[in-house]
Coordinates of C-alpha atoms and ligand atoms in Angstrom, one line a residue:
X1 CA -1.8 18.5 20.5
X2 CA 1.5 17.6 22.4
X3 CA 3.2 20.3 21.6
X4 CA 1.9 22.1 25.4
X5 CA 4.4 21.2 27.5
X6 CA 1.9 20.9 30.2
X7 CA 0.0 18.5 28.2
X8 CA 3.2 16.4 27.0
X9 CA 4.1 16.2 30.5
X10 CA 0.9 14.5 31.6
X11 CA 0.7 12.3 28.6
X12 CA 4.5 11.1 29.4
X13 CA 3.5 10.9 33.2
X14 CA 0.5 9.2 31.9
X15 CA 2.7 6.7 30.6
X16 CA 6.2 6.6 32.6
X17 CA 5.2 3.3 33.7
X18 CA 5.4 1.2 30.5
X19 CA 7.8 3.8 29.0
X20 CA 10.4 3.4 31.6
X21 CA 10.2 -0.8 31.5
X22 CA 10.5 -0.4 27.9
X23 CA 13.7 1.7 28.2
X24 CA 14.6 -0.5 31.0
X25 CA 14.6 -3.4 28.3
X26 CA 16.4 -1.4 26.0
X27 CA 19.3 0.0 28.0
X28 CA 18.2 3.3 28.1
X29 CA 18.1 4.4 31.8
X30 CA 16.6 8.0 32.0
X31 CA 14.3 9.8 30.0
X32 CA 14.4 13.1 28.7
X33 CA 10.7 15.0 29.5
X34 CA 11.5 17.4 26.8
X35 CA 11.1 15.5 23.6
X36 CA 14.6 16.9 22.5
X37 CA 16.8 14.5 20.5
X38 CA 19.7 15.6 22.0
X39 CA 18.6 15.0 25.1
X40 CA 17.5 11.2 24.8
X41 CA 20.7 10.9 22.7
X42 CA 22.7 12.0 25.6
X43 CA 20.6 9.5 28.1
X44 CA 21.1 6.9 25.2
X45 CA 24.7 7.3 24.8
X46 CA 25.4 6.2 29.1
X47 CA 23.6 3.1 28.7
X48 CA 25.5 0.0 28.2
X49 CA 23.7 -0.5 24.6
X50 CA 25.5 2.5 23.2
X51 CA 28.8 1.0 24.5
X52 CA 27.3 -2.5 22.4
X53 CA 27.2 -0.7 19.4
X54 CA 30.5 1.1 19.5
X55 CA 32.1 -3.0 19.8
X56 CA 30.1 -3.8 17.5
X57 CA 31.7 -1.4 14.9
X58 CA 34.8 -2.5 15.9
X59 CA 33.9 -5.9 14.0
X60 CA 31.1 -6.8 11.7
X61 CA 29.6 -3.6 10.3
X62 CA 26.4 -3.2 11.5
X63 CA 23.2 -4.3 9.1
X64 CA 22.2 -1.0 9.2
X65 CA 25.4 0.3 7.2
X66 CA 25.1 0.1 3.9
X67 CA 21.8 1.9 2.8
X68 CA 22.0 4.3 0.0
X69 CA 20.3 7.3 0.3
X70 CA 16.4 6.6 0.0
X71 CA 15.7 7.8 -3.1
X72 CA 18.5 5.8 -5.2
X73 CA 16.7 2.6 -3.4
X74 CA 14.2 1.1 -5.8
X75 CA 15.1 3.7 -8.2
X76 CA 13.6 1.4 -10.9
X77 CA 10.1 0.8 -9.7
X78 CA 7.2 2.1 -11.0
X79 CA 6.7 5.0 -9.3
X80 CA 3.8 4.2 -6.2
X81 CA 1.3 6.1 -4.0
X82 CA 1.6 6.5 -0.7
X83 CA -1.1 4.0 0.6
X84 CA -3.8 5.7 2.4
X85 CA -2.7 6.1 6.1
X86 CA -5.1 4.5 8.1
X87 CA -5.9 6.4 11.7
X88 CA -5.2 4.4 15.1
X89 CA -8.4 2.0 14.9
X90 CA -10.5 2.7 11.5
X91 CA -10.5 0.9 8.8
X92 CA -10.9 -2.2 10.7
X93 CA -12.4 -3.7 7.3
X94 CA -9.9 -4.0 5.0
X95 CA -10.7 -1.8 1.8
X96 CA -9.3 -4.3 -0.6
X97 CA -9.9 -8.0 -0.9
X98 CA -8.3 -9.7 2.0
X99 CA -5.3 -11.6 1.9
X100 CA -7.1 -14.8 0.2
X101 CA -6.5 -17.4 3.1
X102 CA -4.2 -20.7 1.7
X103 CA -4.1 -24.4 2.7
X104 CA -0.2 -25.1 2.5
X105 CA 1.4 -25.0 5.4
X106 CA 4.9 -22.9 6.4
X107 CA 6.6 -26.8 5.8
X108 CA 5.1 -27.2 2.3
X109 CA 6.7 -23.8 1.6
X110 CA 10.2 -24.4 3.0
X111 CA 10.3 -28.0 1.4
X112 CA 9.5 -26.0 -2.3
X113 CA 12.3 -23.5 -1.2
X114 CA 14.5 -26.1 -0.7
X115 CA 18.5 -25.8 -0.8
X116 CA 17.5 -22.8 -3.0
X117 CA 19.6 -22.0 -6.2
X118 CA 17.0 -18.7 -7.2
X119 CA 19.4 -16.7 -7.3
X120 CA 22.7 -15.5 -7.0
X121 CA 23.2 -14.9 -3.1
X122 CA 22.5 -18.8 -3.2
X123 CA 26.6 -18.5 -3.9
X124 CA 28.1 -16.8 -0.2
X125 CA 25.3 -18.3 2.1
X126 CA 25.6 -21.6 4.3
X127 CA 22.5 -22.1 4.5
X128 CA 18.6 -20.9 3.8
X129 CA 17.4 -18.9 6.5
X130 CA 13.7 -19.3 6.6
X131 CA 11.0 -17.4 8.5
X132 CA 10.7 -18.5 12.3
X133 CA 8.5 -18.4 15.1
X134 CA 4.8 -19.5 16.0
X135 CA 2.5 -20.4 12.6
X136 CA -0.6 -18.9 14.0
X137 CA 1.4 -15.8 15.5
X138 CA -0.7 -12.7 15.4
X139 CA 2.2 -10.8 14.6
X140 CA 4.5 -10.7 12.4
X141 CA 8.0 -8.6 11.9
X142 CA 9.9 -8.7 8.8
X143 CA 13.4 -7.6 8.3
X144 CA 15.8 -7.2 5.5
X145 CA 18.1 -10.6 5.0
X146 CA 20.2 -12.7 7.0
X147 CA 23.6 -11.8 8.5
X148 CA 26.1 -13.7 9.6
X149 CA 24.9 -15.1 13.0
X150 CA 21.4 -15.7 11.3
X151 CA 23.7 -18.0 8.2
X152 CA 25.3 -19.4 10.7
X153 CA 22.2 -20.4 12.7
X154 CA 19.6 -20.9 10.0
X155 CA 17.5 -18.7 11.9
X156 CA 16.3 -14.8 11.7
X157 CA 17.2 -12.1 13.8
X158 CA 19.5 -14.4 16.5
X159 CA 22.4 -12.0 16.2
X160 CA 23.1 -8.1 18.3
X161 CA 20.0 -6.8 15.9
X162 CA 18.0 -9.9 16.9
X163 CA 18.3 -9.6 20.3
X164 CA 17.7 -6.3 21.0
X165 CA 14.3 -7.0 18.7
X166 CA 13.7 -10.1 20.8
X167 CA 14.1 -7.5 24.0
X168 CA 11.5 -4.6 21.8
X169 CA 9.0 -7.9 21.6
X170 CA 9.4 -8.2 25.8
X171 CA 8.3 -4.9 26.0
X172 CA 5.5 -5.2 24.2
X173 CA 4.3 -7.8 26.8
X174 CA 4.8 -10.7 24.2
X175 CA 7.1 -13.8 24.0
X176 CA 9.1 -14.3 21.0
X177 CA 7.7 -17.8 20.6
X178 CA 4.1 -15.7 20.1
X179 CA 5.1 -13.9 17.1
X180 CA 6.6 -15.2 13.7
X181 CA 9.6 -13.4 12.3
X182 CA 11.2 -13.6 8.7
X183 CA 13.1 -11.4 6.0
X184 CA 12.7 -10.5 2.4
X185 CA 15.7 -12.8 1.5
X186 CA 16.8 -15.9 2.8
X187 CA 20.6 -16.2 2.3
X188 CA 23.1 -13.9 3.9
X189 CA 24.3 -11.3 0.9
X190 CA 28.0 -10.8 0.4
X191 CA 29.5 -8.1 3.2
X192 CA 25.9 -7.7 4.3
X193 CA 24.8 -6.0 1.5
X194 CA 21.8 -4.9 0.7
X195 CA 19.4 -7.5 -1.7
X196 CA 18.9 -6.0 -4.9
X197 CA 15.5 -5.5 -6.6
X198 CA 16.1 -8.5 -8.6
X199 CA 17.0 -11.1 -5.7
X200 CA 14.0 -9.2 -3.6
X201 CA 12.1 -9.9 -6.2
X202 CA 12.7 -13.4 -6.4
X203 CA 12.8 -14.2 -2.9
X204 CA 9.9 -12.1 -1.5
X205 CA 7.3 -14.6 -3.1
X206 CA 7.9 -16.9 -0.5
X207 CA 7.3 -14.7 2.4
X208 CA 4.0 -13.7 0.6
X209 CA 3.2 -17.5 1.1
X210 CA 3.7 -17.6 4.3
X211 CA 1.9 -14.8 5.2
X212 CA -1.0 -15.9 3.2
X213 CA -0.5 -19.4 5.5
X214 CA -0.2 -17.2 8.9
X215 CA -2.7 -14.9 8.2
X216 CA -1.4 -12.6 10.9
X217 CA -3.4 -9.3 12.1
X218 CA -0.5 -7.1 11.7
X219 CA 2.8 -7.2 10.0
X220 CA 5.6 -4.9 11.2
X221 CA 7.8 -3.6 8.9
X222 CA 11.4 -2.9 9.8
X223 CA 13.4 -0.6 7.5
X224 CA 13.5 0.6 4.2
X225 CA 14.0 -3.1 2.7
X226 CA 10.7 -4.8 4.3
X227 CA 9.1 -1.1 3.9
X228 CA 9.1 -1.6 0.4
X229 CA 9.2 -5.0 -0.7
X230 CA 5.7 -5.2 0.7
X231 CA 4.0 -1.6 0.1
X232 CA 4.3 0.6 -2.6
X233 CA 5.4 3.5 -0.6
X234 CA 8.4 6.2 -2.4
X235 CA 9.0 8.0 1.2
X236 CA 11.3 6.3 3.0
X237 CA 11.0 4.8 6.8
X238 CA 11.8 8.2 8.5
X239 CA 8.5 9.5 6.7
X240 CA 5.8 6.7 6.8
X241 CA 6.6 5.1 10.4
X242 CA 4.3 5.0 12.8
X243 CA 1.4 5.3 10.4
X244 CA -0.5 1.9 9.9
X245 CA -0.7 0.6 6.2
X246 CA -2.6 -1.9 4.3
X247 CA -1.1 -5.1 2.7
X248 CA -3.7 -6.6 1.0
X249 CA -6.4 -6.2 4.0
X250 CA -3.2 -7.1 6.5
X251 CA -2.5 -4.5 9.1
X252 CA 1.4 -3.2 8.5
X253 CA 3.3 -1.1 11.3
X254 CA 6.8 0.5 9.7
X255 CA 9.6 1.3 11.7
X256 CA 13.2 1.6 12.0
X257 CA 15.3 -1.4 11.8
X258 CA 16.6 -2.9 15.2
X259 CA 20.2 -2.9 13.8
X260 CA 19.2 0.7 13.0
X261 CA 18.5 1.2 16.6
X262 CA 22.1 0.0 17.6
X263 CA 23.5 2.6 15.8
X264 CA 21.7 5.5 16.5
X265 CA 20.1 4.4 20.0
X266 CA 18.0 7.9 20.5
X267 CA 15.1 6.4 17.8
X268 CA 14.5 3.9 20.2
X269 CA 11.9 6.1 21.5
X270 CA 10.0 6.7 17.9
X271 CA 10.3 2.8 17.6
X272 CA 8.6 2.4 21.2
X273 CA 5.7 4.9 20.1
X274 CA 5.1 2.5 17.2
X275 CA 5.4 -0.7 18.6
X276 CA 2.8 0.7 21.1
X277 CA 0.0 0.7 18.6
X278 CA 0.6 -2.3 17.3
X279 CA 0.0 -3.4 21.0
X280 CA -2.8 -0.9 21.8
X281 CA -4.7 -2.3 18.1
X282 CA -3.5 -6.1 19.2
X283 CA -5.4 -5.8 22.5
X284 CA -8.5 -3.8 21.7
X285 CA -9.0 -7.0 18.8
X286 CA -8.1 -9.5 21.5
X287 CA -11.3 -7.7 23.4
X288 CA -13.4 -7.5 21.1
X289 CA -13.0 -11.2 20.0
X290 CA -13.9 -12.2 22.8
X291 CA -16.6 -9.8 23.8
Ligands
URA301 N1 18.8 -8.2 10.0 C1 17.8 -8.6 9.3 O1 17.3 -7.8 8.5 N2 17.4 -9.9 9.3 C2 18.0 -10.8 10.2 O2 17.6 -11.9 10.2 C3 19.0 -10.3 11.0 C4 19.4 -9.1 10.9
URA302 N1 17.1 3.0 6.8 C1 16.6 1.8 6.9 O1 16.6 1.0 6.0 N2 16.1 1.3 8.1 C2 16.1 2.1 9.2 O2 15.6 1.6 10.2 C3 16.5 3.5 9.0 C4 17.0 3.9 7.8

């Protein structure tokens, strides 16, 4: 299966349409039939997002940067299982007890959050940056923690990352005011580091919360960070993206990280192939709801 060229032809024709708007969105302007790296690299590299990312590095180093290899990540955690990868549309009912549905609302969560002293990343930030977006979104995206636009904003994903996710939510067909988007941590770490287990730890509570309050049908996951503060995975995002997971009877989609996607623009196309699921599953419970 797809590895005919004939067949992975038609498929693509199949879906050149879509494909090429989402590429369109992204910068990318034409697509490699051959499924070679190199050669959606090299169609990457001419669009005007590649040029994006080589200013960016000229300034603030990307939010992508700083990630140690996967394995010395979470080093200290009990070592987990895999969770059982789910094909496209089985396990519709959720194996384990669902997510149990709670009565505070996304304000009575940011009013116990407060002007947050937790932890230590309290210290460099200007202000919490709390999750944001529609509070009966059927999607969710989480990310990592805020940079500096977001601690200068008090809002996720509003810098380069955040616009080129607010361009991947376009393609999908949605608005960003439909969906609800938030982060592990909510204050900006020092140089854009990368939370530790402890401050994760710490932090990540809250985002439970508001998921619990949302209750949204699926939860995409982008990068190592959100990966695996919410699933007890040990393989990395290269290895379990694109394969839906269960978070407590919640759908969850892994994937790269947008800021990932400015630097290496040729996984845009791995990113689209998941973020197409997540829309394929979004519509075929949107039909039968109302079937
Ligand atoms: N990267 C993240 O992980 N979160 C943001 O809010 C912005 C960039
Ligand atoms: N590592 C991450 O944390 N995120 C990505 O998207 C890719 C590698």
């Amino acid at each position: 299966m797809g590895t005919n060229p004939k067949d992975e032809i038609l498929a693509l024709l199949g879906e050149s349409a879509e494909h090429a708007r989402y590429l369109g969105e992204l910068g990318v302007e034409t697509v490699a039939l051959t499924t070679e790296r190199t050669a959606v690299a090299a169609t990457a590299a001419l669009s005007p997002l590649a040029n994006d990312t080589s200013s960016e590095r000229k300034g603030n180093p990307p939010l992508g940067r700083q990630l140690a290899p996967e394995s010395a990540l979470f080093a200290r955690e009990p070592p987990a299982q895999l969770a059982s990868q789910d094909s496209l549309f089985t396990g519709l009912a959720p194996a384990k007890p669902l997510f149990a549905r709670s009565t505070e609302t996304l304000e009575n969560i940011w009013s116990d959050i407060g002007d947050c002293t937790r932890c230590g990343l309290c210290e460099g930030r200007t202000q919490v940056v709390n999750t944001h977006g529609n509070p009966k979104a059927r999607l969710m995206f989480v990310g990592e923690a805020p940079g500096a636009d977001e601690d200068a904003q008090g809002k996720p994903f509003v810098g380069r990352a955040g616009q080129l996710l607010t361009r991947m939510i376009e393609a999908m067909g949605m608005k960003r005011e439909d969906v609800i988007i938030g982060n592990v941590n909510r204050c900006r770490p020092p140089g854009n580091r990368q939370p530790t287990l402890e401050e994760a730890a710490i932090c990540r509570p809250f985002l439970f919360r508001e998921i619990a309050a949302v209750q949204p049908e699926i939860i995409v996951v982008m990068g190592n960070t959100a990966l695996r503060n919410l699933l007890e995975v040990r393989e990395g995002i290269t290895r379990v993206r694109g394969q839906f997971q269960d978070f407590r009877g919640i759908k969850v989609m892994p994937t790269f990280h947008p800021a990932y996607l400015l630097r290496d623009p040729s996984k845009k196309r791995e990113t689209w192939e998941d973020l197409k699921k997540v829309r394929d599953y979004l519509d075929s419970t949107a039909r039968s709801a109302s079937q």
